[in-house]
Coordinates of C-alpha atoms and ligand atoms in Angstrom, one line a residue:
M1 CA 1.1 27.9 -21.2
R2 CA 0.9 26.0 -17.9
T3 CA -1.7 26.8 -15.3
Y4 CA -1.9 26.8 -11.5
D5 CA -1.2 23.4 -10.2
K6 CA -1.3 22.7 -6.5
T7 CA 0.9 19.6 -6.7
D8 CA 3.9 20.9 -8.6
G9 CA 3.5 24.6 -8.1
A10 CA 4.1 25.4 -11.8
L11 CA 4.5 29.0 -12.7
P12 CA 2.2 30.3 -15.4
L13 CA 4.7 33.1 -16.1
A14 CA 8.5 32.9 -15.4
P15 CA 11.7 34.4 -16.8
R16 CA 13.2 32.0 -19.3
N17 CA 16.8 32.5 -18.2
E18 CA 19.2 34.6 -16.2
E19 CA 19.4 37.3 -18.8
E20 CA 15.7 37.8 -18.9
T21 CA 15.7 37.9 -15.1
T22 CA 18.2 40.8 -15.2
V23 CA 16.2 42.6 -17.8
L24 CA 13.1 42.2 -15.7
L25 CA 15.0 43.6 -12.7
Q26 CA 16.2 46.7 -14.5
E27 CA 12.8 47.4 -16.0
A28 CA 11.1 46.9 -12.7
L29 CA 13.4 49.3 -10.9
G30 CA 12.9 52.0 -13.6
M31 CA 9.1 51.5 -13.5
A32 CA 9.0 51.6 -9.7
A33 CA 10.9 54.8 -9.5
T34 CA 8.7 56.4 -12.2
T35 CA 5.3 55.4 -10.7
G36 CA 6.1 56.0 -7.1
L37 CA 6.2 52.3 -6.2
L38 CA 8.6 53.2 -3.4
M39 CA 9.0 53.0 0.4
R40 CA 11.1 55.3 2.5
S41 CA 14.4 53.6 3.5
A42 CA 14.7 52.4 7.0
G43 CA 16.4 54.8 9.4
G44 CA 15.4 58.1 7.8
S45 CA 13.3 60.3 10.1
R46 CA 10.2 62.2 9.0
A47 CA 12.0 65.5 9.4
D48 CA 14.9 64.3 7.2
T49 CA 12.7 63.4 4.3
H50 CA 11.6 67.0 3.9
V51 CA 15.1 67.8 3.0
K52 CA 16.6 64.6 1.7
P53 CA 14.2 62.0 0.6
A54 CA 15.7 58.5 0.9
F55 CA 13.4 56.1 -1.0
C56 CA 13.9 52.5 -2.1
H57 CA 11.7 50.4 -4.5
A58 CA 8.9 48.6 -2.6
P59 CA 9.6 44.9 -2.2
V60 CA 7.7 43.2 -5.0
C61 CA 7.4 39.9 -6.9
L62 CA 9.0 40.2 -10.3
L63 CA 6.0 38.6 -11.9
P64 CA 2.3 38.0 -10.9
N65 CA 1.4 34.8 -9.1
A66 CA -1.3 32.4 -10.1
L67 CA -4.6 32.3 -8.2
P68 CA -7.7 30.3 -9.1
V69 CA -10.2 32.6 -10.8
Q70 CA -13.2 31.3 -8.9
E71 CA -11.6 32.1 -5.5
Y72 CA -10.7 35.6 -6.6
V73 CA -14.3 36.3 -7.7
K74 CA -15.6 34.8 -4.4
A75 CA -13.3 37.1 -2.3
R76 CA -14.2 40.2 -4.3
R77 CA -17.9 39.5 -3.8
L78 CA -17.5 39.0 -0.1
A79 CA -16.3 42.5 0.4
T80 CA -19.7 44.2 0.3
I81 CA -21.1 41.6 2.8
W82 CA -18.2 42.2 5.1
N83 CA -18.7 46.0 4.9
L84 CA -22.3 45.7 6.0
L85 CA -21.4 43.1 8.7
V86 CA -18.8 45.3 10.2
A87 CA -21.1 48.3 10.2
R88 CA -23.8 46.4 12.0
I89 CA -21.4 45.0 14.6
A90 CA -20.1 48.5 15.2
H91 CA -23.7 49.6 15.8
D92 CA -24.4 46.9 18.3
G93 CA -22.6 48.5 21.3
P94 CA -23.9 46.1 24.0
W95 CA -22.9 43.0 22.0
L96 CA -19.5 44.6 21.2
L97 CA -18.9 45.4 24.9
Q98 CA -20.0 41.9 26.0
T99 CA -17.8 40.2 23.5
L100 CA -14.7 42.2 24.4
A101 CA -15.3 42.1 28.2
S102 CA -13.0 39.1 28.9
V103 CA -10.1 40.7 27.0
L104 CA -10.1 43.9 28.9
P105 CA -8.6 42.9 32.3
H106 CA -5.3 41.8 30.7
D107 CA -5.2 44.1 27.6
E108 CA -4.8 47.7 28.6
F109 CA -4.7 49.0 25.0
T110 CA -8.0 47.5 24.1
R111 CA -9.4 48.7 27.4
R112 CA -8.6 52.3 26.6
L113 CA -10.2 52.1 23.2
V114 CA -13.3 50.6 24.9
E115 CA -13.3 53.5 27.4
I116 CA -13.3 56.1 24.7
F117 CA -16.1 54.2 23.0
Q118 CA -18.1 54.1 26.2
A119 CA -17.5 57.8 27.0
I120 CA -18.8 58.8 23.6
T121 CA -21.8 56.6 23.3
G122 CA -22.7 56.8 27.1
A123 CA -22.9 60.6 27.0
E124 CA -24.6 60.6 23.6
R125 CA -21.8 62.8 22.4
D126 CA -21.6 60.9 19.1
V127 CA -22.4 63.8 16.9
Q128 CA -21.7 62.1 13.6
K129 CA -23.9 59.2 12.6
I130 CA -22.3 58.5 9.3
Q131 CA -19.1 56.5 9.2
L132 CA -16.6 55.6 6.5
G133 CA -15.3 52.1 6.5
I134 CA -12.2 51.2 4.5
T135 CA -11.8 47.5 5.2
R136 CA -9.5 44.9 3.9
S137 CA -10.3 41.2 4.3
D138 CA -7.2 39.0 4.0
Y139 CA -7.3 35.4 2.8
M140 CA -5.0 32.5 2.1
L141 CA -5.5 29.5 0.0
H142 CA -6.2 26.4 2.2
A143 CA -5.3 23.1 0.8
G144 CA -7.6 21.1 3.1
E145 CA -6.8 18.2 5.5
S146 CA -5.2 15.7 3.1
G147 CA -4.1 18.3 0.6
S148 CA -6.8 16.9 -1.7
G149 CA -9.4 18.9 -3.6
S150 CA -9.1 22.4 -4.9
P151 CA -7.6 24.9 -2.5
E152 CA -10.1 27.5 -1.2
L153 CA -9.6 30.9 0.2
K154 CA -10.0 31.1 4.0
Q155 CA -10.0 34.3 5.9
V156 CA -6.9 35.3 7.9
E157 CA -8.5 38.5 9.4
I158 CA -10.5 41.6 8.6
N159 CA -8.7 44.9 8.9
T160 CA -11.0 47.8 9.8
I161 CA -8.3 50.4 10.6
A162 CA -5.4 51.6 8.5
A163 CA -5.7 49.0 5.8
S164 CA -2.6 50.0 3.8
F165 CA -0.8 49.3 0.5
G166 CA -3.9 50.0 -1.6
C167 CA -2.2 52.5 -3.8
L168 CA 1.1 50.6 -4.1
S169 CA -0.9 47.5 -5.1
T170 CA -2.5 49.5 -7.9
Q171 CA 1.1 50.4 -9.0
V172 CA 2.2 46.8 -8.8
T173 CA -0.5 45.7 -11.2
R174 CA 0.7 48.4 -13.6
L175 CA 4.2 47.1 -13.2
H176 CA 3.2 43.5 -13.9
Q177 CA 1.1 44.5 -16.9
Y178 CA 4.2 46.3 -18.3
L179 CA 6.8 43.7 -17.5
V180 CA 4.8 40.8 -18.9
Q181 CA 3.9 42.5 -22.1
K182 CA 7.3 44.2 -22.7
V183 CA 9.7 41.6 -21.5
L184 CA 8.0 38.3 -21.7
G185 CA 6.1 39.3 -24.8
H186 CA 2.6 38.1 -23.7
S187 CA 0.6 40.7 -25.4
R188 CA -2.8 39.4 -24.4
L189 CA -3.2 39.3 -20.6
S190 CA -6.9 38.7 -21.0
S191 CA -6.6 35.5 -22.8
K192 CA -8.4 32.3 -22.3
S193 CA -5.5 31.0 -20.2
F194 CA -5.1 33.8 -17.7
I195 CA -6.2 37.3 -16.7
L196 CA -4.3 40.0 -14.9
P197 CA -7.3 41.8 -13.4
R198 CA -7.4 45.6 -13.2
N199 CA -6.7 47.0 -9.8
E200 CA -8.4 50.3 -9.2
T201 CA -7.9 50.3 -5.4
M202 CA -6.3 53.8 -5.4
R203 CA -9.2 55.4 -7.2
G204 CA -11.7 53.4 -5.2
L205 CA -10.2 54.5 -1.8
A206 CA -10.0 58.1 -3.0
H207 CA -13.6 57.9 -4.2
G208 CA -14.7 56.7 -0.7
L209 CA -12.9 59.6 1.0
A210 CA -14.3 62.1 -1.5
A211 CA -17.8 60.8 -1.0
A212 CA -17.4 61.1 2.8
H213 CA -16.1 64.7 2.4
K214 CA -19.1 65.6 0.2
E215 CA -21.5 64.1 2.7
Y216 CA -20.0 66.1 5.6
L217 CA -20.4 69.3 3.5
R218 CA -24.0 68.3 2.7
Q219 CA -24.7 67.9 6.4
E220 CA -23.2 71.3 7.1
S221 CA -25.3 73.0 4.5
V222 CA -28.5 71.4 5.8
M223 CA -27.7 72.3 9.5
F224 CA -26.3 75.8 9.1
N225 CA -27.0 78.7 6.8
P226 CA -24.4 79.3 4.2
S227 CA -22.6 82.1 6.0
Q228 CA -22.2 79.9 9.1
S229 CA -21.4 76.6 7.4
S230 CA -18.4 77.7 5.4
R231 CA -16.3 80.2 7.2
P232 CA -14.2 82.3 4.9
G233 CA -10.6 81.1 4.7
R234 CA -11.3 78.0 6.6
R235 CA -10.7 75.3 4.0
P236 CA -12.5 71.9 4.4
C237 CA -10.1 69.0 4.1
V238 CA -9.5 65.3 4.8
L239 CA -7.1 64.6 7.6
M240 CA -4.9 61.5 7.5
L241 CA -3.6 60.5 10.9
V242 CA -0.1 59.1 10.4
Q243 CA 2.8 57.7 12.4
A244 CA 5.7 60.1 12.9
D245 CA 8.2 57.6 11.4
E246 CA 6.0 56.2 8.6
R247 CA 8.0 54.3 6.0
N248 CA 5.0 53.5 3.8
I249 CA 4.7 57.2 2.9
N250 CA 4.3 56.8 -0.9
D251 CA 1.2 54.7 -0.5
Q252 CA -0.3 57.6 1.5
K253 CA 1.0 60.4 -0.8
L254 CA -0.4 58.6 -3.9
L255 CA -3.8 58.6 -2.3
E256 CA -3.5 62.2 -1.4
I257 CA -2.6 63.1 -5.0
C258 CA -5.4 61.0 -6.5
L259 CA -7.9 62.5 -4.1
W260 CA -6.8 66.0 -5.2
E261 CA -6.5 65.3 -8.9
E262 CA -9.6 63.2 -9.4
F263 CA -12.0 64.7 -6.9
G264 CA -10.6 68.1 -6.0
V265 CA -10.3 67.3 -2.3
L266 CA -7.4 68.4 -0.2
L267 CA -5.8 66.0 2.3
H268 CA -3.4 66.9 5.1
R269 CA -1.3 64.5 7.1
A270 CA -0.8 64.9 10.9
T271 CA 0.2 62.7 13.9
L272 CA -2.2 62.2 16.8
L273 CA 0.1 64.4 18.9
E274 CA 0.0 67.2 16.4
V275 CA -3.8 67.0 16.6
A276 CA -3.7 67.2 20.4
R277 CA -1.5 70.3 20.2
N278 CA -3.0 72.1 17.2
A279 CA -6.6 71.2 17.0
H280 CA -9.8 72.2 18.8
L281 CA -13.5 71.8 18.6
D282 CA -15.8 74.6 17.4
L283 CA -18.5 74.3 20.2
Q284 CA -20.6 77.0 18.6
R285 CA -21.4 74.6 15.9
R286 CA -21.5 70.8 16.2
Q287 CA -18.0 70.2 17.5
N288 CA -16.4 70.7 14.2
L289 CA -12.7 69.8 14.2
L290 CA -10.5 72.7 13.4
L291 CA -6.8 72.2 12.9
V292 CA -4.0 74.7 12.5
S293 CA -3.0 74.0 8.9
P294 CA 0.1 71.8 9.0
L295 CA 1.5 73.9 6.1
I296 CA 1.5 77.2 7.9
S297 CA 4.5 78.1 10.0
D298 CA 4.2 79.6 13.5
T299 CA 5.1 83.1 12.3
C300 CA 2.2 83.3 9.9
K301 CA -0.5 82.4 12.3
E302 CA -1.8 85.9 13.0
D303 CA -5.0 85.4 11.0
V304 CA -6.3 82.4 12.9
Q305 CA -9.1 81.6 10.5
E306 CA -6.8 81.7 7.5
A307 CA -4.4 79.4 9.3
E308 CA -7.1 76.8 10.2
V309 CA -8.5 73.9 8.2
E310 CA -11.8 72.2 9.0
V311 CA -11.6 68.4 9.1
T312 CA -14.4 66.8 7.2
V313 CA -13.0 63.2 7.4
A314 CA -10.5 61.8 9.9
Y315 CA -8.8 58.9 8.2
F316 CA -6.7 56.8 10.5
R317 CA -3.5 55.3 9.1
A318 CA -2.1 55.2 12.7
G319 CA -3.6 54.6 16.1
Y320 CA -4.0 50.8 15.9
D321 CA -0.9 49.9 17.9
P322 CA 0.1 50.8 21.5
S323 CA 3.3 52.2 20.1
D324 CA 1.2 54.9 18.4
Y325 CA 0.4 56.3 21.8
P326 CA 3.8 56.8 23.5
S327 CA 2.3 59.6 25.7
E328 CA -1.1 60.9 27.0
G329 CA -0.9 63.5 24.2
E330 CA -1.7 60.9 21.5
W331 CA -4.7 59.6 23.5
K332 CA -5.9 63.2 23.8
G333 CA -5.7 63.6 20.1
R334 CA -7.7 60.4 19.5
E335 CA -10.4 61.6 22.0
L336 CA -10.7 65.0 20.3
I337 CA -11.2 63.4 16.9
E338 CA -13.8 60.9 18.3
M339 CA -15.8 63.6 19.9
S340 CA -15.8 65.8 16.8
A341 CA -18.3 66.1 14.0
A342 CA -15.8 64.8 11.4
I343 CA -16.7 61.5 9.7
K344 CA -14.3 59.0 11.1
C345 CA -12.6 56.3 9.1
P346 CA -13.0 54.2 11.1
S347 CA -15.1 55.3 14.1
I348 CA -13.9 53.9 17.4
S349 CA -16.7 51.2 17.3
H350 CA -15.7 50.3 13.7
H351 CA -12.1 49.9 14.9
L352 CA -13.2 47.6 17.8
A353 CA -15.4 45.6 15.4
G354 CA -12.1 44.5 13.6
T355 CA -10.5 43.0 16.7
K356 CA -9.4 39.4 16.7
K357 CA -11.8 38.6 19.5
V358 CA -14.8 39.8 17.4
Q359 CA -13.5 37.6 14.6
E360 CA -13.5 34.6 16.9
A361 CA -17.0 35.4 18.2
L362 CA -18.4 35.5 14.7
C363 CA -17.6 31.8 14.4
R364 CA -19.9 30.9 17.2
P365 CA -23.3 29.4 16.3
G366 CA -26.0 31.9 15.5
V367 CA -23.8 35.0 15.7
L368 CA -23.6 35.7 12.0
E369 CA -27.3 35.3 11.8
R370 CA -27.7 38.1 14.4
F371 CA -26.2 40.6 12.0
L372 CA -27.0 39.2 8.5
K373 CA -30.5 38.4 7.4
D374 CA -29.7 36.7 4.1
A375 CA -28.9 33.0 4.6
E376 CA -26.8 33.0 1.5
D377 CA -24.6 35.8 2.8
V378 CA -24.2 33.9 6.1
D379 CA -23.1 30.8 4.3
A380 CA -20.7 32.7 2.1
I381 CA -19.0 34.3 5.1
R382 CA -19.0 31.2 7.2
N383 CA -17.5 29.2 4.4
C384 CA -14.3 31.2 4.6
F385 CA -13.7 30.6 8.3
V386 CA -11.2 28.1 9.7
G387 CA -11.4 27.0 13.3
L388 CA -11.2 29.9 15.8
Y389 CA -11.3 29.4 19.6
G390 CA -11.9 31.8 22.4
L391 CA -9.7 31.2 25.5
D392 CA -11.7 32.8 28.3
P393 CA -12.7 30.2 30.9
E394 CA -16.4 30.6 30.0
C395 CA -15.8 29.8 26.3
E396 CA -17.0 26.3 25.4
G397 CA -14.1 24.2 24.3
A398 CA -11.3 26.5 25.6
T399 CA -9.6 23.9 27.6
A400 CA -9.7 21.4 24.8
A401 CA -8.4 24.0 22.3
V402 CA -5.4 24.8 24.6
A403 CA -4.6 21.1 25.0
A404 CA -4.8 20.5 21.2
A405 CA -2.5 23.6 20.6
C406 CA 0.1 22.4 23.1
N407 CA 0.1 18.9 21.6
S408 CA 0.2 20.0 17.9
P409 CA 1.4 23.6 17.9
Q410 CA 2.2 23.4 14.1
H411 CA -1.5 23.5 13.5
F412 CA -2.3 26.7 15.4
V413 CA -1.6 30.4 15.6
L414 CA -2.0 32.3 18.9
K415 CA -3.1 35.9 18.4
P416 CA -3.4 38.8 20.8
Q417 CA -5.7 41.8 20.0
R418 CA -3.0 43.6 17.9
E419 CA -2.6 44.8 14.4
G420 CA 0.3 45.5 12.1
G421 CA 2.1 42.2 12.1
G422 CA 4.7 40.6 14.3
H423 CA 2.5 39.9 17.3
N424 CA 1.4 36.4 16.7
L425 CA 2.9 33.3 18.4
Y426 CA 3.8 30.1 16.6
D427 CA 5.3 26.7 17.4
Q428 CA 7.3 26.5 20.7
D429 CA 6.6 30.2 21.5
L430 CA 2.9 29.4 21.4
V431 CA 3.3 26.4 23.7
Q432 CA 5.5 28.4 26.2
A433 CA 3.1 31.3 26.2
L434 CA 0.0 29.1 26.8
S435 CA 1.6 27.1 29.6
Q436 CA 2.9 30.2 31.4
M437 CA -0.4 32.2 31.3
T438 CA -3.2 32.0 33.8
A439 CA -6.7 31.2 32.4
E440 CA -7.6 34.9 32.8
E441 CA -4.5 36.1 30.9
R442 CA -5.2 33.7 28.0
A443 CA -8.6 35.4 27.6
A444 CA -6.9 38.3 25.9
Y445 CA -5.8 35.9 23.1
I446 CA -7.5 33.8 20.5
L447 CA -6.3 30.5 19.0
M448 CA -6.7 30.0 15.3
E449 CA -6.3 26.9 13.2
K450 CA -3.4 27.3 10.7
I451 CA -4.3 27.8 7.1
R452 CA -2.1 25.6 4.9
P453 CA -1.5 27.4 1.6
P454 CA 0.0 25.3 -1.3
P455 CA 3.6 26.6 -2.0
F456 CA 4.7 27.7 -5.5
E457 CA 7.9 29.1 -6.9
A458 CA 8.3 32.9 -7.0
F459 CA 10.8 35.6 -7.9
F460 CA 11.2 38.2 -5.2
L461 CA 12.7 41.6 -5.8
R462 CA 14.0 43.0 -2.6
D463 CA 16.9 45.5 -2.0
Y464 CA 17.7 45.7 -5.7
S465 CA 18.3 42.0 -6.2
V466 CA 16.2 39.0 -7.2
L467 CA 15.7 36.0 -4.9
R468 CA 14.0 32.8 -6.1
G469 CA 12.1 30.7 -3.6
L470 CA 9.1 28.6 -2.5
A471 CA 6.4 31.0 -1.6
V472 CA 2.8 31.3 -0.5
L473 CA 0.3 34.1 -1.1
E474 CA -2.2 36.1 0.8
L475 CA -5.0 38.0 -1.0
G476 CA -6.5 41.1 0.5
V477 CA -9.8 42.6 -0.8
Y478 CA -10.6 46.3 -0.1
G479 CA -14.1 47.3 0.7
V480 CA -15.4 50.9 1.0
Y481 CA -18.6 51.6 3.0
L482 CA -20.2 54.9 3.7
G483 CA -23.4 55.0 5.6
D484 CA -25.0 55.0 9.0
S485 CA -23.9 52.3 11.4
E486 CA -27.2 50.5 11.2
G487 CA -26.8 49.8 7.5
K488 CA -30.2 51.6 6.9
R489 CA -28.7 54.6 5.0
V490 CA -26.0 53.2 2.7
I491 CA -24.4 55.8 0.5
L492 CA -21.6 53.6 -0.8
N493 CA -20.9 49.9 -0.5
E494 CA -18.2 48.7 -2.9
S495 CA -15.5 46.1 -3.4
V496 CA -12.8 48.4 -4.8
G497 CA -9.7 46.3 -5.5
H498 CA -7.1 43.9 -4.2
L499 CA -3.7 43.4 -2.7
L500 CA -1.7 40.3 -3.2
R501 CA 1.2 39.7 -0.8
T502 CA 3.6 36.9 -1.4
K503 CA 6.0 35.6 1.3
L504 CA 8.5 32.8 1.6
A505 CA 6.7 29.6 2.5
S506 CA 9.0 29.2 5.5
S507 CA 7.9 32.6 7.0
H508 CA 5.1 32.7 9.5
E509 CA 4.1 36.3 9.4
G510 CA 2.9 38.2 6.3
G511 CA 3.3 42.0 6.6
V512 CA 5.1 44.0 3.9
A513 CA 6.0 46.9 6.1
A514 CA 7.1 44.5 8.8
G515 CA 9.5 43.0 6.3
F516 CA 8.0 39.5 5.9
A517 CA 6.2 39.7 2.5
V518 CA 6.5 41.4 -0.9
L519 CA 3.7 43.0 -3.0
S520 CA 2.4 41.2 -5.9
S521 CA -0.6 40.8 -8.1
P522 CA -2.8 37.8 -8.9
L523 CA -2.8 36.1 -12.3
L524 CA -6.2 34.5 -12.5
V525 CA -6.1 31.0 -13.9
G526 CA -8.8 28.4 -14.3
G527 CA -9.0 26.0 -11.3
P528 CA -7.4 22.6 -11.7
E529 CA -10.8 21.2 -12.8
D530 CA -10.9 23.6 -15.8
S531 CA -7.7 22.2 -17.4
G532 CA -6.4 25.7 -17.8
I533 CA -9.2 27.3 -19.7
L534 CA -11.2 30.0 -17.9
S535 CA -14.8 29.1 -18.2
K536 CA -17.3 31.4 -19.8
K537 CA -19.0 31.7 -16.4
Y538 CA -15.9 33.3 -14.8
F539 CA -15.2 35.4 -17.8
S540 CA -18.6 37.1 -17.5
T541 CA -18.6 37.4 -13.7
L542 CA -15.1 38.8 -13.8
R543 CA -16.2 41.7 -16.0
E544 CA -17.2 43.9 -13.1
F545 CA -13.8 43.4 -11.5
T546 CA -11.6 43.5 -14.5
M547 CA -13.2 46.4 -16.3
S548 CA -12.4 49.9 -15.3
A549 CA -15.0 50.9 -12.6
R550 CA -16.1 53.9 -14.7
V551 CA -16.7 51.8 -17.8
W552 CA -18.5 49.2 -15.7
R553 CA -20.8 51.7 -14.2
R554 CA -21.5 53.3 -17.5
Q555 CA -22.3 49.9 -19.1
R556 CA -24.5 49.0 -16.2
F557 CA -26.3 52.4 -16.5
W558 CA -27.0 51.8 -20.1
K559 CA -28.1 48.2 -19.4
I560 CA -30.6 49.4 -16.8
G561 CA -31.6 52.3 -19.0
A562 CA -32.3 49.9 -22.0
T563 CA -34.2 47.5 -19.8
G564 CA -36.3 50.4 -18.4
I565 CA -37.1 51.6 -21.9
A566 CA -38.0 48.1 -23.0
F567 CA -40.4 47.7 -20.1
W568 CA -41.9 51.1 -20.8
G569 CA -42.5 50.2 -24.4
V570 CA -44.2 46.9 -23.6
G571 CA -46.3 48.7 -21.0
L572 CA -47.3 51.3 -23.6
F573 CA -48.2 48.6 -26.1
L574 CA -50.3 46.6 -23.6
T575 CA -52.1 49.8 -22.6
Y576 CA -52.8 50.6 -26.2
I577 CA -54.3 47.1 -26.8
A578 CA -56.4 47.3 -23.6
V579 CA -57.7 50.8 -24.6
S580 CA -58.3 49.7 -28.2
K581 CA -60.2 46.6 -27.0
R582 CA -62.4 48.7 -24.7
S583 CA -63.2 51.2 -27.4
G584 CA -64.1 48.4 -29.7
K585 CA -61.4 48.9 -32.2
L586 CA -60.0 45.4 -31.7
Q587 CA -62.5 42.6 -31.8
Ligands
ADP601 P1 -1.9 41.3 12.0 O1 -3.2 42.0 12.4 O2 -0.9 41.6 13.0 O3 -1.6 41.6 10.6 P2 -2.8 38.7 11.2 O4 -3.9 37.9 11.8 O5 -3.1 39.3 9.8 O6 -2.2 39.8 12.2 O7 -1.5 37.7 11.0 C1 -0.3 38.2 10.5 C2 0.2 37.2 9.5 O8 0.4 35.9 10.0 C3 -0.7 37.0 8.3 O9 -0.5 38.0 7.3 C4 -0.4 35.6 7.8 O10 0.7 35.6 7.0 C5 0.0 34.9 9.1 N1 -1.2 34.2 9.7 C6 -2.2 34.7 10.5 N2 -3.1 33.8 10.8 C7 -2.8 32.7 10.1 C8 -3.4 31.4 10.0 N3 -4.5 31.1 10.7 N4 -2.8 30.5 9.3 C9 -1.6 30.8 8.6 N5 -1.0 32.0 8.7 C10 -1.6 32.9 9.4
MG602 MG1 -2.9 41.2 8.9

């Protein structure tokens, strides 16, 4: 068994010949169809899919890709620190506004988001103090200056809104478990040479939504007497805000089904425009968000209460791109949600805390220390940064950074305040943009040093056929945070799972929905220094991430319980000795 090797990009797992590749392809297509590892085919409208679903397998890697085990463990551990960091940034309104100020004159979209934020906080209309954060921090392996030394994960960005593909990534791990064992015949994926870690993202995300739903209902029961809090016929539910022409619909439906089956919580999907048209706030209570049930047709709406659902959690899988707001109606929908008592995922401040400008500001000296008290946490986060440069005229080093990028564009990425892929500028496009913009216009962008991942060979399955090529990978780690924005009351703070995306080394961008990358899963291997054998240290630290979350929690519970009983026993024994001594029994 060969392990990860940064110099020759050896594959730990590969099909042995053409025939095996064909078998893997057929098995993968069957498994994808059966487990819902699908995406809606391009071109079908949302209305069409109600009648005639047109789904295709999600683009995937045929086999998992090697990733150094220590880097995986590091990234999983960072998730809870990121969760807290983002929550605290979101709470620090003045810092957030000051940081984003230079972006606003030339970025109308961010300006409108900031205006909503100001309207809510300024008028103290923020009636919900608890927020749900579903974050995904994305990393790529960085080979370092000379390509020497072990590659380390460096952060690409943190997503605080609509971090997608969590459920499909759970299904990709299942697919790879199945293919490797059935076709390649490697029966022990948790061997000393490699581990295919469990991926419980789907359940972890559903658990976060269910916990937020429960918290909302708890608040209601504390604030109102039972007859007021739960109006007959008005069912509480989670609302997922979606794009009208969403292709990644299975990822969303899998979450909806998991939330219902595992936690008994209903989820409805609606667009921002549908919210604007069909929702209102219950002003007699605390601005509860009531929505005409998306399932009930216009003719059956006589009993208004029967037809309405009460939104406990507003979960945004849309609303992060200007194209999500083609009319004022969508903005109205967003404002209605932000003013409501529903727990937002994310709140508008959480959304803004994930902007590229904030990411750049965090690199400046002393900024991480403002939000994180623990020096080890600061070091761990700072260690995953590459060079980030603000371009507003007041930013120290802005002129030098622009000059460096124009001279060596291959070492930089120019990023606007956008999400969803396809917005960044590279190479000559970057040079042209920087030289055409005024200094003020540049302030809406950040410059980022390019991460240089070591390429390896991979097998892509796309549009029913297999393509072999040199690839690079991007690891995303999902975090779930439920608590107040100060980080004082933390109900949930977890690292729930991962997403591995693999793309052709020649491609700049990395989005799966945008068509640049495919879904994959990490095959954890010892770093080059371990000569292929996973060390004991990593085996034990990996337990919490490779074991089922439920088993892990149960084991941890028993461990804590046993320790408690042991302490209690020792205490009792010492008390007995002390009492005996005093009463003269022991001399
Ligand atoms: P978006 O929010 O649009 O997804 P990202 O910052 O994640 O923007 O960038 C999109 C893609 O571009 C990433 O998935 C990655 O593949 C590539 N990319 C972004 N930043 C860098 C970087 N510093 N070095 C190398 N590739 C990068
Ligand atoms: Mg991204």
